[in-house]
PDB file of C-alpha atoms and ligand atoms in Angstrom:
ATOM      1  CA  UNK N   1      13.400   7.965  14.575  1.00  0.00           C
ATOM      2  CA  UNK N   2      11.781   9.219  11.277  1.00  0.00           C
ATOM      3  CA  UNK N   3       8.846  12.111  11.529  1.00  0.00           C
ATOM      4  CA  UNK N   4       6.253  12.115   9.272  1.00  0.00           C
ATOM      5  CA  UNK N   5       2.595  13.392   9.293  1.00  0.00           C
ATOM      6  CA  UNK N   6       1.169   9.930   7.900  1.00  0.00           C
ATOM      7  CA  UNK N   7       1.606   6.345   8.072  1.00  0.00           C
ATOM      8  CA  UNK N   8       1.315   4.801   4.127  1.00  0.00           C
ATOM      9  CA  UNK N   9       0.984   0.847   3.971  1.00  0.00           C
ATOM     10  CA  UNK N  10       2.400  -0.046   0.304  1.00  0.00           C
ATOM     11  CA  UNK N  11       2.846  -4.025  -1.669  1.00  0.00           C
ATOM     12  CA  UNK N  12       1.441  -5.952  -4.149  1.00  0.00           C
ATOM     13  CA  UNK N  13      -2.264  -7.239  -3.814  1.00  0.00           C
ATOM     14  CA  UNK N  14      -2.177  -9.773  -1.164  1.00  0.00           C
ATOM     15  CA  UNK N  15       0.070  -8.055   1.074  1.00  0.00           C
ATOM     16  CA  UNK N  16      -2.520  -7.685   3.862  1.00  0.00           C
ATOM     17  CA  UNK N  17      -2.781  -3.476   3.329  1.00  0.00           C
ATOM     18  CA  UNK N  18      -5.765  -3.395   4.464  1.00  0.00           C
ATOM     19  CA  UNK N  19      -6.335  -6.074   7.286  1.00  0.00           C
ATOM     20  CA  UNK N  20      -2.872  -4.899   8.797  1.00  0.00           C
ATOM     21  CA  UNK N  21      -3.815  -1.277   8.147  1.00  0.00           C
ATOM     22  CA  UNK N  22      -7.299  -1.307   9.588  1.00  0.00           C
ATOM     23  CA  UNK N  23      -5.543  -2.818  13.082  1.00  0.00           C
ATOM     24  CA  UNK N  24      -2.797  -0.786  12.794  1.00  0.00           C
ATOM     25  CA  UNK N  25      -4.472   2.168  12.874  1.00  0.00           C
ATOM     26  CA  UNK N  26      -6.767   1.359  15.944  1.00  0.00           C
ATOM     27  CA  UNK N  27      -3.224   0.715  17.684  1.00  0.00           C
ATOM     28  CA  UNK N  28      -1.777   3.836  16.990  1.00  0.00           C
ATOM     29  CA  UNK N  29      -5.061   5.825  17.200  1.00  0.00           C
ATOM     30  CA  UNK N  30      -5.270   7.089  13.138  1.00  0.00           C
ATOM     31  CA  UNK N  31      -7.812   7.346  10.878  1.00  0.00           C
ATOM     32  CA  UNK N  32      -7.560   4.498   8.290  1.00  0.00           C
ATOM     33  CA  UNK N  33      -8.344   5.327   4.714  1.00  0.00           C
ATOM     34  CA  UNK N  34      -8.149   2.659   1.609  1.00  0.00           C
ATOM     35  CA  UNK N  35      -7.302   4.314  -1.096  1.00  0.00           C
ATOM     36  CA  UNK N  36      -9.178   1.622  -3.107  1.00  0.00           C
ATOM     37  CA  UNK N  37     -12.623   2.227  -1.648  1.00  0.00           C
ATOM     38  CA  UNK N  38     -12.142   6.042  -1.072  1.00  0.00           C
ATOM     39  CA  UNK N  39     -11.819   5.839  -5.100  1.00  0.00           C
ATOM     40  CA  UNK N  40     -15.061   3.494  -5.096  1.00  0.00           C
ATOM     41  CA  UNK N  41     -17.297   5.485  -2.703  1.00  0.00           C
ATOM     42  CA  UNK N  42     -16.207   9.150  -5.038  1.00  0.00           C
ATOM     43  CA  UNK N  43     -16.988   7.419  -8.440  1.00  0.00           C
ATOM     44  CA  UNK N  44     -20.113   5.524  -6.913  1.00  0.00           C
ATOM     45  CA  UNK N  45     -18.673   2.171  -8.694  1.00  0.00           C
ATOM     46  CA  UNK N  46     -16.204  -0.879  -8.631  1.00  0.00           C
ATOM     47  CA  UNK N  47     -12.616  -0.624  -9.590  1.00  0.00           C
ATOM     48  CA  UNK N  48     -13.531  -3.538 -12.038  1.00  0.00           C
ATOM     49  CA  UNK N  49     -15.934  -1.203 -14.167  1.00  0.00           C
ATOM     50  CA  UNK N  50     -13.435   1.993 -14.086  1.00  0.00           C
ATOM     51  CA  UNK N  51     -10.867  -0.135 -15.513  1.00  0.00           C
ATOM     52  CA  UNK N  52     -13.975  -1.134 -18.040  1.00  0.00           C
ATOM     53  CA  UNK N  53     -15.182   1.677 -18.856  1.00  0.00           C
ATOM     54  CA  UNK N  54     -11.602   4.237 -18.800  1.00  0.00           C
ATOM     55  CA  UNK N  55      -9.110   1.510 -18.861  1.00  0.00           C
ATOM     56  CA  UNK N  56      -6.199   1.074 -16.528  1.00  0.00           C
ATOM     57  CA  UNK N  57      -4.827   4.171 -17.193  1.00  0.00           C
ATOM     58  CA  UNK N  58      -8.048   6.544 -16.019  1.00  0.00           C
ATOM     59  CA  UNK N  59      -7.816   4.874 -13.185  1.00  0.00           C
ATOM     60  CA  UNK N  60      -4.435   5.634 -12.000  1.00  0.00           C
ATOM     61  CA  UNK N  61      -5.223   9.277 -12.890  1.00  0.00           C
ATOM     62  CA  UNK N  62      -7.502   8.738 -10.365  1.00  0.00           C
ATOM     63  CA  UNK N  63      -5.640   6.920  -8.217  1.00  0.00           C
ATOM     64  CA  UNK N  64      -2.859   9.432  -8.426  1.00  0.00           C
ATOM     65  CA  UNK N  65      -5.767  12.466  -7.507  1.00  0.00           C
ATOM     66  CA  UNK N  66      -6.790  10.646  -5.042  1.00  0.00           C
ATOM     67  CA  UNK N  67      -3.638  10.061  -3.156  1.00  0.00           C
ATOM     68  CA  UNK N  68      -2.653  13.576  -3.238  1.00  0.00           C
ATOM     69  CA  UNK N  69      -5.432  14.453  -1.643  1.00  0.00           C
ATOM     70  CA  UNK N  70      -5.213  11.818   1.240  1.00  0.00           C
ATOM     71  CA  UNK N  71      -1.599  12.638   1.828  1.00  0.00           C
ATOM     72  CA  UNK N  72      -2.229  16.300   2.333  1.00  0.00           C
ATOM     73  CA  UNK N  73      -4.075  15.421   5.644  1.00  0.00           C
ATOM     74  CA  UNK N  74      -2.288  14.176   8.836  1.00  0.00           C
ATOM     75  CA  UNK N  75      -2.991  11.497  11.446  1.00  0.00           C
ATOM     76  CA  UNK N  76      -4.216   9.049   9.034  1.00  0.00           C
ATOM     77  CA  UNK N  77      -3.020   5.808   8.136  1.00  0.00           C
ATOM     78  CA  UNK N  78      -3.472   5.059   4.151  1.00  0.00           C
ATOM     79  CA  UNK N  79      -3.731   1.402   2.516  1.00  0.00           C
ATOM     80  CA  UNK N  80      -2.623   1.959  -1.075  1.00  0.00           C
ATOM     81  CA  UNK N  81      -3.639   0.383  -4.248  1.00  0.00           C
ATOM     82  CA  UNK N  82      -0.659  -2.162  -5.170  1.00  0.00           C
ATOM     83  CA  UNK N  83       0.070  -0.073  -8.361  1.00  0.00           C
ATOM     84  CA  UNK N  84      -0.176   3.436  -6.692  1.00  0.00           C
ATOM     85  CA  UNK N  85       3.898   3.141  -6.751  1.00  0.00           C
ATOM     86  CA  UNK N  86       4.186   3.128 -10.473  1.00  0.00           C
ATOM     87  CA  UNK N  87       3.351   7.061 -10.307  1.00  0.00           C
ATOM     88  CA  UNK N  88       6.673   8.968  -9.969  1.00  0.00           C
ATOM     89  CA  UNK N  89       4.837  12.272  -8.263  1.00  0.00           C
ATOM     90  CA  UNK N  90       3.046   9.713  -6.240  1.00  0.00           C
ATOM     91  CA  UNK N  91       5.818   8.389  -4.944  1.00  0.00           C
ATOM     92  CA  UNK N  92       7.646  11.526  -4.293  1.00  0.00           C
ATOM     93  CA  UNK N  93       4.375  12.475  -1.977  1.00  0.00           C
ATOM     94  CA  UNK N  94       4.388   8.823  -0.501  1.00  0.00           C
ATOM     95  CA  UNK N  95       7.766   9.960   0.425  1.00  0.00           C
ATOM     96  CA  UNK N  96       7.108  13.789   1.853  1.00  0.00           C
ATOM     97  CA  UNK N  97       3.763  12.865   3.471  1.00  0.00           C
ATOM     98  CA  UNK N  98       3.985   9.511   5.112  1.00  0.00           C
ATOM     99  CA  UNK N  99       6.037   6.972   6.760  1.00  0.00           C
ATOM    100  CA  UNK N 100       6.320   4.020   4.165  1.00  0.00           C
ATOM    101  CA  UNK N 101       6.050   0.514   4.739  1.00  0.00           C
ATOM    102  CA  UNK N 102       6.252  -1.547   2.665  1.00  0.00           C
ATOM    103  CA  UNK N 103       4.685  -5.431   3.347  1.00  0.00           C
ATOM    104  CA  UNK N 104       6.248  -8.155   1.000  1.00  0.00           C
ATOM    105  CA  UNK N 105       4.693 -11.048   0.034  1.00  0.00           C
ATOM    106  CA  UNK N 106       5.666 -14.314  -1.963  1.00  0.00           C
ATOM    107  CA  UNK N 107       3.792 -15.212  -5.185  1.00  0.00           C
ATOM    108  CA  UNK N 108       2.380 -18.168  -3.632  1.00  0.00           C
ATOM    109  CA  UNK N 109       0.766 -16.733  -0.055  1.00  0.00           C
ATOM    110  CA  UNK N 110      -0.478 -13.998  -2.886  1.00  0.00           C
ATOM    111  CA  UNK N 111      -2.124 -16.641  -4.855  1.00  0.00           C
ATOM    112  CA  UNK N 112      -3.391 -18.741  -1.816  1.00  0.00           C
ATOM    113  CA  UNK N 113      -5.036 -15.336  -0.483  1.00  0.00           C
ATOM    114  CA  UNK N 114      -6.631 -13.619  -3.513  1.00  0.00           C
ATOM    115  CA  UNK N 115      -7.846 -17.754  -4.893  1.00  0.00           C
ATOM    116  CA  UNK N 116     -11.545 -16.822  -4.279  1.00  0.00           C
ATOM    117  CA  UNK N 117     -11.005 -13.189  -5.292  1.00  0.00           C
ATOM    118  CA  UNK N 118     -12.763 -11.896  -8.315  1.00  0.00           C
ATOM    119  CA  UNK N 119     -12.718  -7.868  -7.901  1.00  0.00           C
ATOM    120  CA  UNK N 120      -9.376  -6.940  -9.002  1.00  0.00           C
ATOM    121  CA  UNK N 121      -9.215  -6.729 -13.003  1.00  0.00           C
ATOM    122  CA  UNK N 122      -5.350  -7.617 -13.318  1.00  0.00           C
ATOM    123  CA  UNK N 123      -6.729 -10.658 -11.780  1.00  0.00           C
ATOM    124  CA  UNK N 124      -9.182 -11.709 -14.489  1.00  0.00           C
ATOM    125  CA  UNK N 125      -6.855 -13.913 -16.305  1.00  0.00           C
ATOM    126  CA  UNK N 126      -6.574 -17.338 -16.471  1.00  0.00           C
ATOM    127  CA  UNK N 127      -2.846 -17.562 -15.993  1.00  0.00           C
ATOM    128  CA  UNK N 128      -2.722 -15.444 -12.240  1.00  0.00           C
ATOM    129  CA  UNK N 129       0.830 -16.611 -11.544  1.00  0.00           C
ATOM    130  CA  UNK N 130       2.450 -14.742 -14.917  1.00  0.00           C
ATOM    131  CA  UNK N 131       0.521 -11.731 -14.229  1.00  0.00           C
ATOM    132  CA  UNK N 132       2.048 -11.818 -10.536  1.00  0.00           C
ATOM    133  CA  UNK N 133       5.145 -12.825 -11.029  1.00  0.00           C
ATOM    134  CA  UNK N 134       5.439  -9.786 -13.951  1.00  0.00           C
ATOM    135  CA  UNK N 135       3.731  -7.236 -12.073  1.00  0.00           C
ATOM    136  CA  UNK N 136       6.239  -8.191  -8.657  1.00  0.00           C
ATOM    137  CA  UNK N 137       9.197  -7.863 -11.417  1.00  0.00           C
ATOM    138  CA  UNK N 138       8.365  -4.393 -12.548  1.00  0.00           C
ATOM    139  CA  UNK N 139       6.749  -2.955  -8.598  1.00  0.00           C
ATOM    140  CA  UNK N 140       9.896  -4.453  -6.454  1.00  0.00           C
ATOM    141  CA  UNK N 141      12.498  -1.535  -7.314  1.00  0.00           C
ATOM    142  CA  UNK N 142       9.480   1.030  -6.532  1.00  0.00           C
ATOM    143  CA  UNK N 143       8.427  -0.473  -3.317  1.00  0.00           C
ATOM    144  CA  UNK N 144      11.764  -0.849  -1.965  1.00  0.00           C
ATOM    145  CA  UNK N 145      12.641   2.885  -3.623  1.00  0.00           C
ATOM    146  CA  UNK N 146       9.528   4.698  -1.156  1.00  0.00           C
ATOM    147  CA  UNK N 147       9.656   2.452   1.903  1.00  0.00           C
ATOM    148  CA  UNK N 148      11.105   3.735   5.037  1.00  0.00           C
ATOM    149  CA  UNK N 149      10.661   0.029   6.606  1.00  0.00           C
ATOM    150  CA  UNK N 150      10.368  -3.315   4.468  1.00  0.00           C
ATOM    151  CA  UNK N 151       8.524  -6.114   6.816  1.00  0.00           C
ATOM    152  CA  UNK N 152       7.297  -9.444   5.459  1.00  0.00           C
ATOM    153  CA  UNK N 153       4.308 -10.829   5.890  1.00  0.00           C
ATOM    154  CA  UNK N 154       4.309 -14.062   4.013  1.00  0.00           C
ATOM    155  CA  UNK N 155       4.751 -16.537   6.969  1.00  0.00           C
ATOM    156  CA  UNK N 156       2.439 -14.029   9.503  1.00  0.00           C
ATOM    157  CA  UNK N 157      -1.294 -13.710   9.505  1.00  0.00           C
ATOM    158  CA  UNK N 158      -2.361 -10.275  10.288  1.00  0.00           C
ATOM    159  CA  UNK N 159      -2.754 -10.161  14.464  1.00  0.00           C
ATOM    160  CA  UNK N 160       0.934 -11.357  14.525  1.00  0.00           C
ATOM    161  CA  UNK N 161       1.895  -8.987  11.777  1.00  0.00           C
ATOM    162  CA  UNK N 162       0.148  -6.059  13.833  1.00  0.00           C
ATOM    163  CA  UNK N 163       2.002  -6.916  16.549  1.00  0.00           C
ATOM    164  CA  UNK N 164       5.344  -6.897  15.461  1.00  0.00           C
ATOM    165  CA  UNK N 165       5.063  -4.067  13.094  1.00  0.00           C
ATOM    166  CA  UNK N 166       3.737  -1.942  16.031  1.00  0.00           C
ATOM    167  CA  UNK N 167       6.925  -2.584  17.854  1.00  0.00           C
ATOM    168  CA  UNK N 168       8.810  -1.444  14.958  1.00  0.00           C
ATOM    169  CA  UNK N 169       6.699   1.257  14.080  1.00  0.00           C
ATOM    170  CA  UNK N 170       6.990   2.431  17.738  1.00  0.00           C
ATOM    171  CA  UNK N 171      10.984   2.686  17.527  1.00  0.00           C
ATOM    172  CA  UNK N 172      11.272   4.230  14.282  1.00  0.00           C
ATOM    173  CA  UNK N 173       8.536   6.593  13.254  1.00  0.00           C
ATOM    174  CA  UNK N 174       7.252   9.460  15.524  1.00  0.00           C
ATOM    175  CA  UNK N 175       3.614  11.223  13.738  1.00  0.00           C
ATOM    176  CA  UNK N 176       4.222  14.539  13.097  1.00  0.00           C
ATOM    177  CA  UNK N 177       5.409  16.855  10.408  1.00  0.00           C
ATOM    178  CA  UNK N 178       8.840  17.850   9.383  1.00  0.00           C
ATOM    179  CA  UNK N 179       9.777  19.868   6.493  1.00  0.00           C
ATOM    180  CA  UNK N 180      12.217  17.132   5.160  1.00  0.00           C
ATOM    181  CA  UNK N 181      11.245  13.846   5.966  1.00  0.00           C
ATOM    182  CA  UNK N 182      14.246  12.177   5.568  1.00  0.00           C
ATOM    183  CA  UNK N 183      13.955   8.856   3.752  1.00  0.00           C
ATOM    184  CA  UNK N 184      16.148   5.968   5.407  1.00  0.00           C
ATOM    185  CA  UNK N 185      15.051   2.513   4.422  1.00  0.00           C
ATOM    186  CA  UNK N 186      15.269  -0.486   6.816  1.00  0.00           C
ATOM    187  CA  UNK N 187      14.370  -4.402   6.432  1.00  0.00           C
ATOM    188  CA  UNK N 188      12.359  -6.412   9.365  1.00  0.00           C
TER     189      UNK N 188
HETATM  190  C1  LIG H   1      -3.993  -2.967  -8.296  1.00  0.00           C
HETATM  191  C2  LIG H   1      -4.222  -3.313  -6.982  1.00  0.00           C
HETATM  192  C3  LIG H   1      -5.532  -3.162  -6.351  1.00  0.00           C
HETATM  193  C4  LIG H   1      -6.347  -2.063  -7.039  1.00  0.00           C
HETATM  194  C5  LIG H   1      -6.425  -2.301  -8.513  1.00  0.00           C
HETATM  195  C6  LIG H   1      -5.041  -2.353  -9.170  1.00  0.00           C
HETATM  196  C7  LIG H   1      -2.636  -3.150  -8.854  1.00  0.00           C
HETATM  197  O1  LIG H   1      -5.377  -2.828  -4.980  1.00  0.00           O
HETATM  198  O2  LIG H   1      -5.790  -0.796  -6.795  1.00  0.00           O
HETATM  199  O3  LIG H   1      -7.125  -3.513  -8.719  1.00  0.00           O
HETATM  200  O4  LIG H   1      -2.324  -2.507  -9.882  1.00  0.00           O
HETATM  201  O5  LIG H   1      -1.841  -3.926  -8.273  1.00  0.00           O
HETATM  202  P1  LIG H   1      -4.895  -3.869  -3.839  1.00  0.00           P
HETATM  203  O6  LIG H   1      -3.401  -3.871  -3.856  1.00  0.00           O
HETATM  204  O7  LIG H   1      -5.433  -3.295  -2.584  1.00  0.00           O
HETATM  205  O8  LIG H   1      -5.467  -5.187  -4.184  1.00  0.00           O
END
């Protein structure tokens, strides 16, 4: 049993952050924050036109602002941007502040679940797969290096996912803060 003030929900785009987040939290009585659309409502625009109009790097700056912020509260549960991990101080506070998990995906459920999407700018390429499969290459290491718990979601929709990540959640992480949050990783 692992204490930690927060409960962080990290994976790649397609992972089902936020629809397993959103329940999650209702379940274990949190506040659920995306990080995404805390960074939208702030700025007053999409994530498309900050990666326009500052490029992919001004938006991890404020990605990485944004984040430190959210992790200095407690009792919340926070749905990450799938490229928040790429941020080493980020992912020494993921650590510190939160209980990780970290929801895996394949390539293809992530391509059968983001087909009709059109707001993520990594995304606006003609050859999804490639950008995936690159992005999954580089992010693995990073996920598995901040999660307390690895659970996969590719053959679960999100009520099932809920449910058996609750159980989980129940026998290894108790809210609350401890000066060292010790970081032991397992695999569901
Ligand atoms: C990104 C994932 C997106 C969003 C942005 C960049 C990434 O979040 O932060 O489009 O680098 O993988 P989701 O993982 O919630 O789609």
């Amino acid at each position: 049993m692992q204490s930690a003030p927060n409960l962080v929900l990290v994976g790649p785009m397609g992972s089902g952050k936020s629809s397993i987040g959103r329940r999650l939290a209702d379940r274990f009585g949190l506040a659920f924050i995306d990080a995404d659309q805390q960074i939208e409502s702030r700025t007053g625009t999409s994530i498309r036109t900050i990666f326009e109009c500052e490029g992919e790097a001004g938006f991890r700056e404020r990605e990485r602002a944004t984040l430190a912020e959210l992790l200095s509260a407690s009792s919340t549960l926070i749905a990450t941007g799938g490229g928040a991990v790429v941020d080493p101080v980020t992912r020494s506070l993921l650590q510190e502040r939160g209980f990780v998990v970290y929801l895996k995906v394949g390539i293809a459920q992530q391509l059968a679940r983001l087909a009709r999407d059109r707001s993520r700018p990594l995304l606006a390429t003609d050859d999804r797969e490639s950008v995936l499969r690159r992005l999954a290459a580089e992010r693995e290491p990073l996920y598995v290096e901040v999660a307390d718990l690895c659970f996969d979601t590719d053959s679960l929709g999100a009520i099932d996912t809920t449910v058996k990540l609750g159980r989980l959640l129940e026998q290894q992480w108790r809210p609350g803060c401890q000066q060292t949050h010790q970081h032991n990783e397992t695999t569901a």
